[in-house]
């Protein structure tokens, strides 16, 4: 019983709220997958990997959420009054493992639209991925203690946060340094992407801390809600903004399908 999700009984409302949020997450990520596949032809080849990475993230997140939803409904049974744990347990740990793959994709797609190339994209990506993996692995270890040792949860959480700060610092420096290379009027959009990241990514450590500040069935509902909002903002909305920037920069570089697409939706290409 690693996660506090397994400690409580849930009312029908609490149980269904979680089931529905996870299922909505599945639907949103798979719908967005179709969107990214369709619009990728408006993105110039030099930026297209950014959109392809969104496709990978959508598939990966959609599948993990599908399995979270199935695990949730398998772990509990309705006894006529409340939902109560059966012989299987629920775990959030799968999410952390999934981030090992999705976070590097999210970071690299950012570097692509920031026009980083060659050696500098490689070395920036390396440092970002090392700090992201450090953050995830230490956070994964910490969440194993959330039921029986909150002090371990806090210590590992603090170590993980140190990696998180380094990663955000590199992201911020890169965005604000490379902004001047960005074309097609996308400089203000990349600033919004930065703030979206700061907001959405911070929801994950808040979800991690729920066992500390709200160890109850309602806390579990809150945690799964935080995860849902964080997932949709940090992957789907973020991905749409990245692809929008990619299309605008493609048009500014003279890529005709991008210009036509922007004309159609009434956005000028400057
Ligand atoms: C942990 C542990 C506690 C401290 C911190 C954490 C940060 C997690 C983050 C996760 C981001 C996930 C994303 C997933 C996309 O697929 C590991 C919860 C700081 C920032 C963006």
mmCIF file of C-alpha atoms and ligand atoms in Angstrom:
data_model
loop_
_atom_site.group_PDB
_atom_site.id
_atom_site.type_symbol
_atom_site.label_atom_id
_atom_site.label_comp_id
_atom_site.label_asym_id
_atom_site.label_seq_id
_atom_site.Cartn_x
_atom_site.Cartn_y
_atom_site.Cartn_z
ATOM 1 C CA UNK A 1 0.000 0.000 0.000
ATOM 2 C CA UNK A 2 2.338 2.676 -1.169
ATOM 3 C CA UNK A 3 -0.177 5.376 -1.968
ATOM 4 C CA UNK A 4 -2.791 6.980 0.277
ATOM 5 C CA UNK A 5 -5.401 6.271 -2.409
ATOM 6 C CA UNK A 6 -5.626 2.770 -0.884
ATOM 7 C CA UNK A 7 -6.350 3.920 2.666
ATOM 8 C CA UNK A 8 -9.886 5.252 2.359
ATOM 9 C CA UNK A 9 -13.428 4.377 1.422
ATOM 10 C CA UNK A 10 -15.010 6.588 -1.206
ATOM 11 C CA UNK A 11 -18.538 7.855 -1.633
ATOM 12 C CA UNK A 12 -20.091 7.311 -5.041
ATOM 13 C CA UNK A 13 -19.445 10.975 -5.829
ATOM 14 C CA UNK A 14 -15.766 10.851 -4.878
ATOM 15 C CA UNK A 15 -15.180 7.562 -6.668
ATOM 16 C CA UNK A 16 -16.873 8.670 -9.861
ATOM 17 C CA UNK A 17 -15.220 12.093 -9.848
ATOM 18 C CA UNK A 18 -11.841 10.367 -10.035
ATOM 19 C CA UNK A 19 -12.964 7.802 -12.594
ATOM 20 C CA UNK A 20 -14.441 10.528 -14.778
ATOM 21 C CA UNK A 21 -11.406 12.796 -14.552
ATOM 22 C CA UNK A 22 -9.047 9.989 -15.545
ATOM 23 C CA UNK A 23 -11.347 8.970 -18.393
ATOM 24 C CA UNK A 24 -11.632 12.572 -19.581
ATOM 25 C CA UNK A 25 -7.832 12.714 -19.607
ATOM 26 C CA UNK A 26 -7.750 9.679 -21.899
ATOM 27 C CA UNK A 27 -10.243 11.276 -24.293
ATOM 28 C CA UNK A 28 -8.500 14.652 -24.389
ATOM 29 C CA UNK A 29 -5.059 13.178 -25.092
ATOM 30 C CA UNK A 30 -6.302 10.870 -27.860
ATOM 31 C CA UNK A 31 -8.341 13.662 -29.461
ATOM 32 C CA UNK A 32 -5.267 15.886 -29.357
ATOM 33 C CA UNK A 33 -3.244 13.084 -30.941
ATOM 34 C CA UNK A 34 -5.520 13.196 -33.984
ATOM 35 C CA UNK A 35 -5.237 17.000 -34.057
ATOM 36 C CA UNK A 36 -1.425 16.924 -34.065
ATOM 37 C CA UNK A 37 -1.322 14.265 -36.783
ATOM 38 C CA UNK A 38 -3.645 16.320 -38.990
ATOM 39 C CA UNK A 39 -1.909 19.684 -38.562
ATOM 40 C CA UNK A 40 1.639 18.353 -38.853
ATOM 41 C CA UNK A 41 1.511 18.923 -42.618
ATOM 42 C CA UNK A 42 1.298 22.669 -42.031
ATOM 43 C CA UNK A 43 4.584 22.588 -40.132
ATOM 44 C CA UNK A 44 7.807 23.018 -42.123
ATOM 45 C CA UNK A 45 10.121 19.988 -42.048
ATOM 46 C CA UNK A 46 12.653 21.757 -39.826
ATOM 47 C CA UNK A 47 10.061 22.148 -37.065
ATOM 48 C CA UNK A 48 8.015 19.027 -37.689
ATOM 49 C CA UNK A 49 9.775 16.911 -35.100
ATOM 50 C CA UNK A 50 8.310 19.289 -32.480
ATOM 51 C CA UNK A 51 4.792 18.293 -33.548
ATOM 52 C CA UNK A 52 5.779 14.631 -33.873
ATOM 53 C CA UNK A 53 6.960 14.762 -30.246
ATOM 54 C CA UNK A 54 3.505 16.002 -29.240
ATOM 55 C CA UNK A 55 2.039 12.945 -30.988
ATOM 56 C CA UNK A 56 4.316 10.675 -28.965
ATOM 57 C CA UNK A 57 3.443 12.444 -25.713
ATOM 58 C CA UNK A 58 -0.316 12.223 -26.455
ATOM 59 C CA UNK A 59 -0.122 8.493 -27.148
ATOM 60 C CA UNK A 60 2.004 7.829 -24.094
ATOM 61 C CA UNK A 61 -0.125 9.957 -21.738
ATOM 62 C CA UNK A 62 -3.384 8.640 -23.190
ATOM 63 C CA UNK A 63 -2.257 5.076 -22.554
ATOM 64 C CA UNK A 64 -1.024 5.678 -19.013
ATOM 65 C CA UNK A 65 -4.292 7.423 -18.126
ATOM 66 C CA UNK A 66 -6.268 4.553 -19.625
ATOM 67 C CA UNK A 67 -4.400 2.177 -17.361
ATOM 68 C CA UNK A 68 -4.798 4.496 -14.327
ATOM 69 C CA UNK A 69 -8.563 4.567 -14.912
ATOM 70 C CA UNK A 70 -8.712 0.770 -15.248
ATOM 71 C CA UNK A 71 -6.577 0.308 -12.143
ATOM 72 C CA UNK A 72 -8.848 2.645 -10.194
ATOM 73 C CA UNK A 73 -12.016 0.757 -11.086
ATOM 74 C CA UNK A 74 -10.349 -2.635 -10.537
ATOM 75 C CA UNK A 75 -9.004 -1.743 -7.098
ATOM 76 C CA UNK A 76 -12.324 -0.839 -5.445
ATOM 77 C CA UNK A 77 -15.735 -2.426 -5.192
ATOM 78 C CA UNK A 78 -19.090 -0.904 -4.297
ATOM 79 C CA UNK A 79 -20.530 -2.529 -1.198
ATOM 80 C CA UNK A 80 -23.938 -0.876 -1.444
ATOM 81 C CA UNK A 81 -22.789 2.137 0.526
ATOM 82 C CA UNK A 82 -19.228 3.101 -0.336
ATOM 83 C CA UNK A 83 -16.411 2.009 -2.643
ATOM 84 C CA UNK A 84 -13.904 -0.014 -0.685
ATOM 85 C CA UNK A 85 -10.515 -1.563 -1.520
ATOM 86 C CA UNK A 86 -10.390 -5.120 -2.868
ATOM 87 C CA UNK A 87 -7.371 -7.373 -3.338
ATOM 88 C CA UNK A 88 -5.607 -5.058 -5.828
ATOM 89 C CA UNK A 89 -4.088 -1.701 -4.963
ATOM 90 C CA UNK A 90 -3.946 1.571 -6.853
ATOM 91 C CA UNK A 91 -0.601 3.255 -7.573
ATOM 92 C CA UNK A 92 0.479 6.649 -8.861
ATOM 93 C CA UNK A 93 3.998 5.333 -9.433
ATOM 94 C CA UNK A 94 3.277 4.513 -13.081
ATOM 95 C CA UNK A 95 2.891 8.224 -13.741
ATOM 96 C CA UNK A 96 6.402 8.945 -12.539
ATOM 97 C CA UNK A 97 7.872 6.249 -14.743
ATOM 98 C CA UNK A 98 5.924 7.632 -17.699
ATOM 99 C CA UNK A 99 7.395 11.099 -17.092
ATOM 100 C CA UNK A 100 10.856 9.656 -17.715
ATOM 101 C CA UNK A 101 9.796 9.476 -21.366
ATOM 102 C CA UNK A 102 7.315 12.334 -21.737
ATOM 103 C CA UNK A 103 9.268 15.130 -20.014
ATOM 104 C CA UNK A 104 12.328 14.804 -22.293
ATOM 105 C CA UNK A 105 9.941 14.976 -25.291
ATOM 106 C CA UNK A 106 8.279 18.138 -23.918
ATOM 107 C CA UNK A 107 11.639 19.785 -23.294
ATOM 108 C CA UNK A 108 13.113 18.905 -26.686
ATOM 109 C CA UNK A 109 10.091 20.239 -28.569
ATOM 110 C CA UNK A 110 10.616 23.542 -26.777
ATOM 111 C CA UNK A 111 14.260 23.668 -27.862
ATOM 112 C CA UNK A 112 13.275 22.976 -31.479
ATOM 113 C CA UNK A 113 10.910 25.947 -31.718
ATOM 114 C CA UNK A 114 13.515 28.083 -29.920
ATOM 115 C CA UNK A 115 15.671 27.510 -33.037
ATOM 116 C CA UNK A 116 18.476 25.804 -31.156
ATOM 117 C CA UNK A 117 20.630 23.684 -33.402
ATOM 118 C CA UNK A 118 23.610 21.345 -33.539
ATOM 119 C CA UNK A 119 25.853 21.322 -30.509
ATOM 120 C CA UNK A 120 23.788 23.752 -28.455
ATOM 121 C CA UNK A 121 20.514 21.803 -28.758
ATOM 122 C CA UNK A 122 22.376 18.638 -27.852
ATOM 123 C CA UNK A 123 24.078 20.030 -24.767
ATOM 124 C CA UNK A 124 21.037 21.970 -23.514
ATOM 125 C CA UNK A 125 18.846 18.893 -23.970
ATOM 126 C CA UNK A 126 21.378 16.758 -22.114
ATOM 127 C CA UNK A 127 21.425 19.050 -19.069
ATOM 128 C CA UNK A 128 17.662 19.418 -19.081
ATOM 129 C CA UNK A 129 17.090 15.677 -19.312
ATOM 130 C CA UNK A 130 19.621 14.905 -16.576
ATOM 131 C CA UNK A 131 17.937 17.357 -14.209
ATOM 132 C CA UNK A 132 14.456 16.108 -15.165
ATOM 133 C CA UNK A 133 15.433 12.490 -14.547
ATOM 134 C CA UNK A 134 17.038 13.442 -11.228
ATOM 135 C CA UNK A 135 13.799 15.159 -10.269
ATOM 136 C CA UNK A 136 11.632 12.187 -11.269
ATOM 137 C CA UNK A 137 13.727 9.412 -9.730
ATOM 138 C CA UNK A 138 14.041 11.167 -6.355
ATOM 139 C CA UNK A 139 10.336 12.073 -6.437
ATOM 140 C CA UNK A 140 9.475 8.454 -7.263
ATOM 141 C CA UNK A 141 11.445 7.237 -4.259
ATOM 142 C CA UNK A 142 9.811 9.866 -2.041
ATOM 143 C CA UNK A 143 6.258 8.932 -2.977
ATOM 144 C CA UNK A 144 6.939 5.350 -1.899
ATOM 145 C CA UNK A 145 6.977 6.687 1.682
ATOM 146 C CA UNK A 146 3.815 8.747 1.627
ATOM 147 C CA UNK A 147 1.824 6.232 3.694
ATOM 148 C CA UNK A 148 4.296 5.339 6.411
ATOM 149 C CA UNK A 149 7.024 7.984 6.656
ATOM 150 C CA UNK A 150 6.139 11.570 5.848
ATOM 151 C CA UNK A 151 9.590 12.825 6.816
ATOM 152 C CA UNK A 152 11.107 10.727 3.994
ATOM 153 C CA UNK A 153 8.447 12.120 1.682
ATOM 154 C CA UNK A 154 9.598 15.630 2.570
ATOM 155 C CA UNK A 155 13.340 14.934 2.313
ATOM 156 C CA UNK A 156 13.118 13.270 -1.101
ATOM 157 C CA UNK A 157 10.642 15.930 -2.185
ATOM 158 C CA UNK A 158 13.166 18.626 -1.275
ATOM 159 C CA UNK A 159 15.944 16.905 -3.235
ATOM 160 C CA UNK A 160 13.596 16.509 -6.186
ATOM 161 C CA UNK A 161 12.657 20.190 -5.966
ATOM 162 C CA UNK A 162 16.333 21.174 -6.203
ATOM 163 C CA UNK A 163 16.521 19.374 -9.575
ATOM 164 C CA UNK A 164 13.225 21.023 -10.559
ATOM 165 C CA UNK A 165 14.638 24.485 -9.837
ATOM 166 C CA UNK A 166 17.750 23.791 -11.920
ATOM 167 C CA UNK A 167 15.621 22.528 -14.792
ATOM 168 C CA UNK A 168 13.339 25.572 -14.673
ATOM 169 C CA UNK A 169 16.325 27.859 -14.526
ATOM 170 C CA UNK A 170 17.797 26.326 -17.696
ATOM 171 C CA UNK A 171 14.381 26.536 -19.397
ATOM 172 C CA UNK A 172 13.993 30.206 -18.418
ATOM 173 C CA UNK A 173 17.503 31.196 -19.519
ATOM 174 C CA UNK A 174 17.065 29.429 -22.857
ATOM 175 C CA UNK A 175 13.673 30.967 -23.563
ATOM 176 C CA UNK A 176 14.718 34.507 -22.732
ATOM 177 C CA UNK A 177 18.072 34.247 -24.542
ATOM 178 C CA UNK A 178 16.735 32.672 -27.708
ATOM 179 C CA UNK A 179 13.585 34.730 -27.946
ATOM 180 C CA UNK A 180 15.307 37.175 -30.294
ATOM 181 C CA UNK A 181 15.787 34.395 -32.904
ATOM 182 C CA UNK A 182 12.064 33.749 -33.061
ATOM 183 C CA UNK A 183 10.111 34.874 -36.110
ATOM 184 C CA UNK A 184 6.513 35.300 -37.208
ATOM 185 C CA UNK A 185 5.450 37.308 -34.146
ATOM 186 C CA UNK A 186 5.973 34.335 -31.811
ATOM 187 C CA UNK A 187 8.048 36.105 -29.179
ATOM 188 C CA UNK A 188 5.025 36.952 -27.073
ATOM 189 C CA UNK A 189 3.688 33.397 -27.445
ATOM 190 C CA UNK A 190 6.898 31.865 -26.114
ATOM 191 C CA UNK A 191 6.633 34.080 -23.021
ATOM 192 C CA UNK A 192 3.149 32.661 -22.471
ATOM 193 C CA UNK A 193 4.548 29.151 -22.913
ATOM 194 C CA UNK A 194 7.071 29.891 -20.172
ATOM 195 C CA UNK A 195 4.367 30.965 -17.717
ATOM 196 C CA UNK A 196 2.154 28.044 -18.684
ATOM 197 C CA UNK A 197 5.034 25.705 -17.844
ATOM 198 C CA UNK A 198 5.702 27.372 -14.504
ATOM 199 C CA UNK A 199 2.026 27.059 -13.589
ATOM 200 C CA UNK A 200 1.294 23.563 -14.903
ATOM 201 C CA UNK A 201 4.506 21.868 -13.780
ATOM 202 C CA UNK A 202 4.150 23.234 -10.252
ATOM 203 C CA UNK A 203 0.834 21.404 -9.855
ATOM 204 C CA UNK A 204 2.726 18.085 -9.780
ATOM 205 C CA UNK A 205 4.716 18.840 -6.589
ATOM 206 C CA UNK A 206 1.486 20.112 -4.995
ATOM 207 C CA UNK A 207 -0.147 16.761 -5.842
ATOM 208 C CA UNK A 208 2.898 15.013 -4.342
ATOM 209 C CA UNK A 209 2.357 16.890 -1.066
ATOM 210 C CA UNK A 210 -1.320 15.985 -0.655
ATOM 211 C CA UNK A 211 -0.538 13.186 1.868
ATOM 212 C CA UNK A 212 1.151 15.853 4.008
ATOM 213 C CA UNK A 213 -1.565 18.498 4.010
ATOM 214 C CA UNK A 214 -4.805 16.649 3.198
ATOM 215 C CA UNK A 215 -4.645 12.910 3.979
ATOM 216 C CA UNK A 216 -8.279 12.015 3.277
ATOM 217 C CA UNK A 217 -10.614 10.772 0.559
ATOM 218 C CA UNK A 218 -11.246 14.387 -0.436
ATOM 219 C CA UNK A 219 -7.486 14.900 -0.608
ATOM 220 C CA UNK A 220 -7.295 11.992 -3.052
ATOM 221 C CA UNK A 221 -9.990 13.603 -5.211
ATOM 222 C CA UNK A 222 -8.019 16.855 -5.078
ATOM 223 C CA UNK A 223 -4.802 15.062 -6.022
ATOM 224 C CA UNK A 224 -6.303 13.307 -9.049
ATOM 225 C CA UNK A 225 -7.880 16.633 -10.038
ATOM 226 C CA UNK A 226 -4.513 18.394 -9.824
ATOM 227 C CA UNK A 227 -2.954 15.661 -11.964
ATOM 228 C CA UNK A 228 -5.726 16.054 -14.551
ATOM 229 C CA UNK A 229 -5.399 19.836 -14.825
ATOM 230 C CA UNK A 230 -1.604 19.531 -14.879
ATOM 231 C CA UNK A 231 -1.661 16.844 -17.597
ATOM 232 C CA UNK A 232 -3.967 18.748 -19.907
ATOM 233 C CA UNK A 233 -2.094 22.048 -19.461
ATOM 234 C CA UNK A 234 1.477 20.767 -19.577
ATOM 235 C CA UNK A 235 1.005 18.457 -22.535
ATOM 236 C CA UNK A 236 -2.097 19.284 -24.603
ATOM 237 C CA UNK A 237 -2.373 23.088 -24.283
ATOM 238 C CA UNK A 238 1.413 23.385 -24.262
ATOM 239 C CA UNK A 239 1.643 21.187 -27.373
ATOM 240 C CA UNK A 240 -0.942 23.283 -29.190
ATOM 241 C CA UNK A 241 1.044 26.436 -28.399
ATOM 242 C CA UNK A 242 4.305 24.828 -29.538
ATOM 243 C CA UNK A 243 2.740 23.699 -32.826
ATOM 244 C CA UNK A 244 1.183 27.141 -33.313
ATOM 245 C CA UNK A 245 4.629 28.705 -32.892
ATOM 246 C CA UNK A 246 6.069 26.126 -35.289
ATOM 247 C CA UNK A 247 3.449 26.957 -37.948
ATOM 248 C CA UNK A 248 3.965 30.711 -37.549
ATOM 249 C CA UNK A 249 7.730 30.367 -37.859
ATOM 250 C CA UNK A 250 7.269 28.028 -40.839
ATOM 251 C CA UNK A 251 5.137 30.661 -42.572
ATOM 252 C CA UNK A 252 7.676 33.385 -41.802
ATOM 253 C CA UNK A 253 10.344 31.186 -43.420
ATOM 254 C CA UNK A 254 8.226 30.985 -46.585
ATOM 255 C CA UNK A 255 6.716 27.525 -46.114
ATOM 256 C CA UNK A 256 3.605 27.722 -48.293
ATOM 257 C CA UNK A 257 1.309 25.184 -46.524
ATOM 258 C CA UNK A 258 1.849 27.092 -43.275
ATOM 259 C CA UNK A 259 0.998 30.423 -44.924
ATOM 260 C CA UNK A 260 -2.137 28.922 -46.445
ATOM 261 C CA UNK A 261 -3.248 27.431 -43.150
ATOM 262 C CA UNK A 262 -2.800 30.727 -41.313
ATOM 263 C CA UNK A 263 -4.634 32.627 -44.091
ATOM 264 C CA UNK A 264 -7.549 30.213 -43.787
ATOM 265 C CA UNK A 265 -8.002 30.842 -40.093
ATOM 266 C CA UNK A 266 -7.519 34.561 -40.595
ATOM 267 C CA UNK A 267 -4.137 34.897 -38.937
ATOM 268 C CA UNK A 268 -1.613 36.977 -40.824
ATOM 269 C CA UNK A 269 1.860 35.585 -41.190
ATOM 270 C CA UNK A 270 3.881 38.503 -39.868
HETATM 271 C C1 LIG B 1 7.835 15.562 -8.055
HETATM 272 C C2 LIG B 1 8.324 15.206 -6.652
HETATM 273 C C3 LIG B 1 8.188 16.325 -5.701
HETATM 274 C C4 LIG B 1 8.989 17.524 -6.123
HETATM 275 C C5 LIG B 1 8.789 17.854 -7.559
HETATM 276 C C6 LIG B 1 8.206 16.982 -8.466
HETATM 277 C C7 LIG B 1 7.970 17.499 -9.824
HETATM 278 C C8 LIG B 1 7.270 16.933 -10.799
HETATM 279 C C9 LIG B 1 7.033 17.515 -12.101
HETATM 280 C C10 LIG B 1 6.398 16.748 -13.022
HETATM 281 C C11 LIG B 1 6.073 17.116 -14.336
HETATM 282 C C12 LIG B 1 5.460 16.255 -15.128
HETATM 283 C C13 LIG B 1 5.097 16.477 -16.485
HETATM 284 C C14 LIG B 1 4.604 15.402 -17.132
HETATM 285 C C15 LIG B 1 4.236 15.378 -18.473
HETATM 286 O O1 LIG B 1 4.014 14.342 -19.044
HETATM 287 C C16 LIG B 1 8.495 14.560 -8.974
HETATM 288 C C17 LIG B 1 6.315 15.375 -8.068
HETATM 289 C C18 LIG B 1 9.270 19.225 -7.974
HETATM 290 C C19 LIG B 1 7.454 18.901 -12.395
HETATM 291 C C20 LIG B 1 5.263 17.793 -17.132
#
